[in-house]
mmCIF file of N, CA and C in Angstrom:
data_model
loop_
_atom_site.group_PDB
_atom_site.id
_atom_site.type_symbol
_atom_site.label_atom_id
_atom_site.label_comp_id
_atom_site.label_asym_id
_atom_site.label_seq_id
_atom_site.Cartn_x
_atom_site.Cartn_y
_atom_site.Cartn_z
ATOM 1 N N UNK A 1 59.457 -113.116 92.442
ATOM 2 C CA UNK A 1 59.481 -112.768 91.036
ATOM 3 C C UNK A 1 59.939 -111.340 90.881
ATOM 4 N N UNK A 2 60.710 -111.097 89.850
ATOM 5 C CA UNK A 2 61.301 -109.783 89.611
ATOM 6 C C UNK A 2 60.345 -108.936 88.779
ATOM 7 N N UNK A 3 60.102 -107.722 89.214
ATOM 8 C CA UNK A 3 59.209 -106.802 88.507
ATOM 9 C C UNK A 3 60.039 -105.791 87.729
ATOM 10 N N UNK A 4 59.682 -105.610 86.456
ATOM 11 C CA UNK A 4 60.422 -104.654 85.624
ATOM 12 C C UNK A 4 59.563 -103.426 85.373
ATOM 13 N N UNK A 5 60.145 -102.287 85.596
ATOM 14 C CA UNK A 5 59.457 -101.021 85.362
ATOM 15 C C UNK A 5 60.086 -100.375 84.132
ATOM 16 N N UNK A 6 59.265 -100.096 83.099
ATOM 17 C CA UNK A 6 59.841 -99.482 81.900
ATOM 18 C C UNK A 6 60.291 -98.045 82.158
ATOM 19 N N UNK A 7 61.329 -97.673 81.469
ATOM 20 C CA UNK A 7 61.860 -96.317 81.574
ATOM 21 C C UNK A 7 60.853 -95.342 80.966
ATOM 22 N N UNK A 8 60.371 -94.338 81.727
ATOM 23 C CA UNK A 8 59.361 -93.407 81.210
ATOM 24 C C UNK A 8 59.822 -92.636 79.976
ATOM 25 N N UNK A 9 61.089 -92.337 79.882
ATOM 26 C CA UNK A 9 61.602 -91.606 78.724
ATOM 27 C C UNK A 9 61.504 -92.475 77.474
ATOM 28 N N UNK A 10 61.860 -93.732 77.596
ATOM 29 C CA UNK A 10 61.801 -94.650 76.466
ATOM 30 C C UNK A 10 60.342 -94.873 76.039
ATOM 31 N N UNK A 11 59.454 -95.016 77.007
ATOM 32 C CA UNK A 11 58.024 -95.206 76.710
ATOM 33 C C UNK A 11 57.477 -93.987 75.981
ATOM 34 N N UNK A 12 57.835 -92.794 76.433
ATOM 35 C CA UNK A 12 57.360 -91.567 75.792
ATOM 36 C C UNK A 12 57.867 -91.465 74.358
ATOM 37 N N UNK A 13 59.145 -91.778 74.152
ATOM 38 C CA UNK A 13 59.705 -91.739 72.794
ATOM 39 C C UNK A 13 59.038 -92.761 71.893
ATOM 40 N N UNK A 14 58.772 -93.943 72.406
ATOM 41 C CA UNK A 14 58.109 -94.988 71.616
ATOM 42 C C UNK A 14 56.685 -94.582 71.244
ATOM 43 N N UNK A 15 55.949 -94.014 72.202
ATOM 44 C CA UNK A 15 54.592 -93.536 71.905
ATOM 45 C C UNK A 15 54.615 -92.454 70.832
ATOM 46 N N UNK A 16 55.538 -91.530 70.935
ATOM 47 C CA UNK A 16 55.649 -90.447 69.956
ATOM 48 C C UNK A 16 55.950 -91.013 68.571
ATOM 49 N N UNK A 17 56.865 -91.957 68.511
ATOM 50 C CA UNK A 17 57.224 -92.575 67.238
ATOM 51 C C UNK A 17 56.019 -93.322 66.650
ATOM 52 N N UNK A 18 55.288 -94.049 67.473
ATOM 53 C CA UNK A 18 54.101 -94.766 67.000
ATOM 54 C C UNK A 18 53.033 -93.788 66.523
ATOM 55 N N UNK A 19 52.858 -92.690 67.238
ATOM 56 C CA UNK A 19 51.879 -91.678 66.831
ATOM 57 C C UNK A 19 52.234 -91.093 65.464
ATOM 58 N N UNK A 20 53.506 -90.864 65.220
ATOM 59 C CA UNK A 20 53.927 -90.304 63.939
ATOM 60 C C UNK A 20 53.695 -91.278 62.785
ATOM 61 N N UNK A 21 53.695 -92.563 63.080
ATOM 62 C CA UNK A 21 53.471 -93.565 62.043
ATOM 63 C C UNK A 21 51.986 -93.887 61.894
ATOM 64 N N UNK A 22 51.306 -94.105 63.000
ATOM 65 C CA UNK A 22 49.927 -94.602 62.964
ATOM 66 C C UNK A 22 48.916 -93.511 62.619
ATOM 67 N N UNK A 23 49.029 -92.347 63.204
ATOM 68 C CA UNK A 23 48.016 -91.311 62.976
ATOM 69 C C UNK A 23 47.881 -90.881 61.516
ATOM 70 N N UNK A 24 48.975 -90.639 60.797
ATOM 71 C CA UNK A 24 48.795 -90.302 59.372
ATOM 72 C C UNK A 24 48.131 -91.433 58.583
ATOM 73 N N UNK A 25 48.481 -92.678 58.898
ATOM 74 C CA UNK A 25 47.837 -93.806 58.222
ATOM 75 C C UNK A 25 46.348 -93.851 58.514
ATOM 76 N N UNK A 26 45.965 -93.603 59.746
ATOM 77 C CA UNK A 26 44.545 -93.600 60.106
ATOM 78 C C UNK A 26 43.790 -92.485 59.390
ATOM 79 N N UNK A 27 44.409 -91.336 59.262
ATOM 80 C CA UNK A 27 43.767 -90.223 58.553
ATOM 81 C C UNK A 27 43.531 -90.589 57.094
ATOM 82 N N UNK A 28 44.527 -91.193 56.458
ATOM 83 C CA UNK A 28 44.375 -91.604 55.058
ATOM 84 C C UNK A 28 43.304 -92.675 54.928
ATOM 85 N N UNK A 29 43.313 -93.657 55.816
ATOM 86 C CA UNK A 29 42.304 -94.728 55.764
ATOM 87 C C UNK A 29 40.900 -94.161 55.965
ATOM 88 N N UNK A 30 40.733 -93.258 56.915
ATOM 89 C CA UNK A 30 39.427 -92.662 57.164
ATOM 90 C C UNK A 30 38.950 -91.862 55.950
ATOM 91 N N UNK A 31 39.859 -91.143 55.320
ATOM 92 C CA UNK A 31 39.505 -90.356 54.134
ATOM 93 C C UNK A 31 39.055 -91.260 52.995
ATOM 94 N N UNK A 32 39.804 -92.330 52.727
ATOM 95 C CA UNK A 32 39.412 -93.253 51.661
ATOM 96 C C UNK A 32 38.108 -93.971 51.988
ATOM 97 N N UNK A 33 37.905 -94.293 53.248
ATOM 98 C CA UNK A 33 36.655 -94.928 53.655
ATOM 99 C C UNK A 33 35.474 -94.010 53.365
ATOM 100 N N UNK A 34 35.610 -92.753 53.703
ATOM 101 C CA UNK A 34 34.551 -91.779 53.438
ATOM 102 C C UNK A 34 34.316 -91.617 51.945
ATOM 103 N N UNK A 35 35.392 -91.565 51.172
ATOM 104 C CA UNK A 35 35.253 -91.450 49.719
ATOM 105 C C UNK A 35 34.561 -92.672 49.126
ATOM 106 N N UNK A 36 34.922 -93.858 49.598
ATOM 107 C CA UNK A 36 34.300 -95.079 49.089
ATOM 108 C C UNK A 36 32.793 -95.076 49.336
ATOM 109 N N UNK A 37 32.395 -94.628 50.492
ATOM 110 C CA UNK A 37 30.965 -94.631 50.820
ATOM 111 C C UNK A 37 30.178 -93.649 49.961
ATOM 112 N N UNK A 38 30.772 -92.551 49.599
ATOM 113 C CA UNK A 38 30.038 -91.546 48.836
ATOM 114 C C UNK A 38 30.178 -91.723 47.330
ATOM 115 N N UNK A 39 31.165 -92.493 46.890
ATOM 116 C CA UNK A 39 31.405 -92.630 45.455
ATOM 117 C C UNK A 39 30.263 -93.289 44.706
ATOM 118 N N UNK A 40 29.616 -94.277 45.286
ATOM 119 C CA UNK A 40 28.515 -94.934 44.577
ATOM 120 C C UNK A 40 27.353 -93.977 44.352
ATOM 121 N N UNK A 41 27.052 -93.160 45.324
ATOM 122 C CA UNK A 41 26.000 -92.160 45.140
ATOM 123 C C UNK A 41 26.365 -91.143 44.077
ATOM 124 N N UNK A 42 27.611 -90.708 44.096
ATOM 125 C CA UNK A 42 28.067 -89.765 43.076
ATOM 126 C C UNK A 42 28.079 -90.407 41.692
ATOM 127 N N UNK A 43 28.460 -91.679 41.636
ATOM 128 C CA UNK A 43 28.501 -92.374 40.354
ATOM 129 C C UNK A 43 27.095 -92.536 39.772
ATOM 130 N N UNK A 44 26.122 -92.793 40.634
ATOM 131 C CA UNK A 44 24.744 -92.905 40.129
ATOM 132 C C UNK A 44 24.292 -91.568 39.553
ATOM 133 N N UNK A 45 24.593 -90.507 40.248
ATOM 134 C CA UNK A 45 24.224 -89.181 39.766
ATOM 135 C C UNK A 45 24.906 -88.866 38.430
ATOM 136 N N UNK A 46 26.120 -89.360 38.255
ATOM 137 C CA UNK A 46 26.880 -89.082 37.040
ATOM 138 C C UNK A 46 26.543 -90.033 35.889
ATOM 139 N N UNK A 47 25.627 -90.976 36.115
ATOM 140 C CA UNK A 47 25.195 -91.831 35.018
ATOM 141 C C UNK A 47 25.673 -93.263 35.073
ATOM 142 N N UNK A 48 26.023 -93.760 36.242
ATOM 143 C CA UNK A 48 26.481 -95.143 36.375
ATOM 144 C C UNK A 48 25.434 -96.140 35.894
ATOM 145 N N UNK A 49 24.176 -95.904 36.248
ATOM 146 C CA UNK A 49 23.105 -96.845 35.898
ATOM 147 C C UNK A 49 22.973 -96.970 34.385
ATOM 148 N N UNK A 50 23.017 -95.863 33.685
ATOM 149 C CA UNK A 50 22.883 -95.899 32.230
ATOM 150 C C UNK A 50 24.136 -96.483 31.573
ATOM 151 N N UNK A 51 25.315 -96.113 32.064
ATOM 152 C CA UNK A 51 26.568 -96.574 31.457
ATOM 153 C C UNK A 51 26.766 -98.078 31.600
ATOM 154 N N UNK A 52 26.304 -98.644 32.707
ATOM 155 C CA UNK A 52 26.494 -100.082 32.953
ATOM 156 C C UNK A 52 25.251 -100.896 32.634
ATOM 157 N N UNK A 53 24.226 -100.233 32.098
ATOM 158 C CA UNK A 53 22.971 -100.904 31.708
ATOM 159 C C UNK A 53 22.325 -101.666 32.860
ATOM 160 N N UNK A 54 22.338 -101.057 34.047
ATOM 161 C CA UNK A 54 21.670 -101.676 35.185
ATOM 162 C C UNK A 54 20.166 -101.551 35.000
ATOM 163 N N UNK A 55 19.445 -102.606 35.298
ATOM 164 C CA UNK A 55 17.990 -102.632 35.136
ATOM 165 C C UNK A 55 17.312 -102.787 36.484
ATOM 166 N N UNK A 56 16.180 -102.162 36.631
ATOM 167 C CA UNK A 56 15.343 -102.341 37.825
ATOM 168 C C UNK A 56 16.075 -102.030 39.114
ATOM 169 N N UNK A 57 16.118 -103.039 39.975
ATOM 170 C CA UNK A 57 16.705 -102.874 41.309
ATOM 171 C C UNK A 57 18.175 -103.292 41.374
ATOM 172 N N UNK A 58 18.848 -103.407 40.265
ATOM 173 C CA UNK A 58 20.235 -103.855 40.270
ATOM 174 C C UNK A 58 21.162 -102.866 40.990
ATOM 175 N N UNK A 59 20.878 -101.579 40.875
ATOM 176 C CA UNK A 59 21.703 -100.586 41.588
ATOM 177 C C UNK A 59 21.529 -100.759 43.094
ATOM 178 N N UNK A 60 20.297 -100.970 43.540
ATOM 179 C CA UNK A 60 20.055 -101.180 44.973
ATOM 180 C C UNK A 60 20.722 -102.468 45.450
ATOM 181 N N UNK A 61 20.719 -103.509 44.606
ATOM 182 C CA UNK A 61 21.406 -104.753 44.955
ATOM 183 C C UNK A 61 22.913 -104.503 45.076
ATOM 184 N N UNK A 62 23.459 -103.715 44.174
ATOM 185 C CA UNK A 62 24.876 -103.359 44.229
ATOM 186 C C UNK A 62 25.213 -102.657 45.544
ATOM 187 N N UNK A 63 24.394 -101.698 45.924
ATOM 188 C CA UNK A 63 24.620 -100.991 47.191
ATOM 189 C C UNK A 63 24.516 -101.937 48.384
ATOM 190 N N UNK A 64 23.520 -102.802 48.357
ATOM 191 C CA UNK A 64 23.331 -103.744 49.459
ATOM 192 C C UNK A 64 24.531 -104.664 49.597
ATOM 193 N N UNK A 65 24.996 -105.216 48.479
ATOM 194 C CA UNK A 65 26.155 -106.106 48.526
ATOM 195 C C UNK A 65 27.401 -105.373 49.006
ATOM 196 N N UNK A 66 27.567 -104.129 48.585
ATOM 197 C CA UNK A 66 28.727 -103.349 49.022
ATOM 198 C C UNK A 66 28.711 -103.178 50.547
ATOM 199 N N UNK A 67 27.565 -102.784 51.084
ATOM 200 C CA UNK A 67 27.507 -102.529 52.518
ATOM 201 C C UNK A 67 27.550 -103.814 53.336
ATOM 202 N N UNK A 68 27.012 -104.912 52.800
ATOM 203 C CA UNK A 68 27.123 -106.190 53.511
ATOM 204 C C UNK A 68 28.591 -106.590 53.615
ATOM 205 N N UNK A 69 29.309 -106.486 52.509
ATOM 206 C CA UNK A 69 30.743 -106.818 52.527
ATOM 207 C C UNK A 69 31.509 -105.868 53.447
ATOM 208 N N UNK A 70 31.126 -104.611 53.435
ATOM 209 C CA UNK A 70 31.780 -103.624 54.293
ATOM 210 C C UNK A 70 31.582 -103.980 55.764
ATOM 211 N N UNK A 71 30.353 -104.355 56.121
ATOM 212 C CA UNK A 71 30.047 -104.699 57.517
ATOM 213 C C UNK A 71 30.719 -106.015 57.906
ATOM 214 N N UNK A 72 30.731 -106.996 57.000
ATOM 215 C CA UNK A 72 31.330 -108.292 57.325
ATOM 216 C C UNK A 72 32.846 -108.214 57.446
ATOM 217 N N UNK A 73 33.489 -107.524 56.514
ATOM 218 C CA UNK A 73 34.945 -107.515 56.499
ATOM 219 C C UNK A 73 35.556 -106.366 57.290
ATOM 220 N N UNK A 74 34.778 -105.374 57.679
ATOM 221 C CA UNK A 74 35.303 -104.266 58.484
ATOM 222 C C UNK A 74 35.914 -104.724 59.795
ATOM 223 N N UNK A 75 35.165 -105.518 60.599
ATOM 224 C CA UNK A 75 35.760 -105.998 61.862
ATOM 225 C C UNK A 75 36.968 -106.913 61.641
ATOM 226 N N UNK A 76 36.924 -107.733 60.582
ATOM 227 C CA UNK A 76 38.075 -108.596 60.295
ATOM 228 C C UNK A 76 39.310 -107.767 59.976
ATOM 229 N N UNK A 77 39.125 -106.699 59.215
ATOM 230 C CA UNK A 77 40.269 -105.840 58.898
ATOM 231 C C UNK A 77 40.760 -105.100 60.131
ATOM 232 N N UNK A 78 39.857 -104.779 61.038
ATOM 233 C CA UNK A 78 40.267 -104.136 62.291
ATOM 234 C C UNK A 78 41.148 -105.078 63.103
ATOM 235 N N UNK A 79 40.724 -106.337 63.207
ATOM 236 C CA UNK A 79 41.526 -107.325 63.929
ATOM 237 C C UNK A 79 42.867 -107.514 63.224
ATOM 238 N N UNK A 80 42.841 -107.590 61.904
ATOM 239 C CA UNK A 80 44.075 -107.765 61.137
ATOM 240 C C UNK A 80 45.046 -106.615 61.389
ATOM 241 N N UNK A 81 44.537 -105.385 61.396
ATOM 242 C CA UNK A 81 45.427 -104.248 61.625
ATOM 243 C C UNK A 81 45.952 -104.222 63.061
ATOM 244 N N UNK A 82 45.146 -104.702 64.009
ATOM 245 C CA UNK A 82 45.628 -104.767 65.394
ATOM 246 C C UNK A 82 46.730 -105.819 65.542
ATOM 247 N N UNK A 83 46.555 -106.950 64.850
ATOM 248 C CA UNK A 83 47.550 -108.010 64.938
ATOM 249 C C UNK A 83 48.850 -107.576 64.263
ATOM 250 N N UNK A 84 48.722 -106.944 63.105
ATOM 251 C CA UNK A 84 49.920 -106.526 62.352
ATOM 252 C C UNK A 84 50.567 -105.286 62.952
ATOM 253 N N UNK A 85 49.791 -104.472 63.637
ATOM 254 C CA UNK A 85 50.311 -103.216 64.180
ATOM 255 C C UNK A 85 50.952 -103.458 65.464
#
């Protein structure tokens, strides 16, 4: 069987090109992820509960549902980005 060795120069150029594309996207995704996690807390402080007429534990239910969906779909989105990337 014939063994193929990739050209190191081509591999280096490809890695550099991928880094220029992937790293900025990851930075943006990480920033939005952080903003999403903190926005609900900031919104509550700014009057979300009163503006939306949430009663009792409805705000806590909202947070719970958000984080459950985040935990359930986070790994799926990771797999999706690996497949598409």
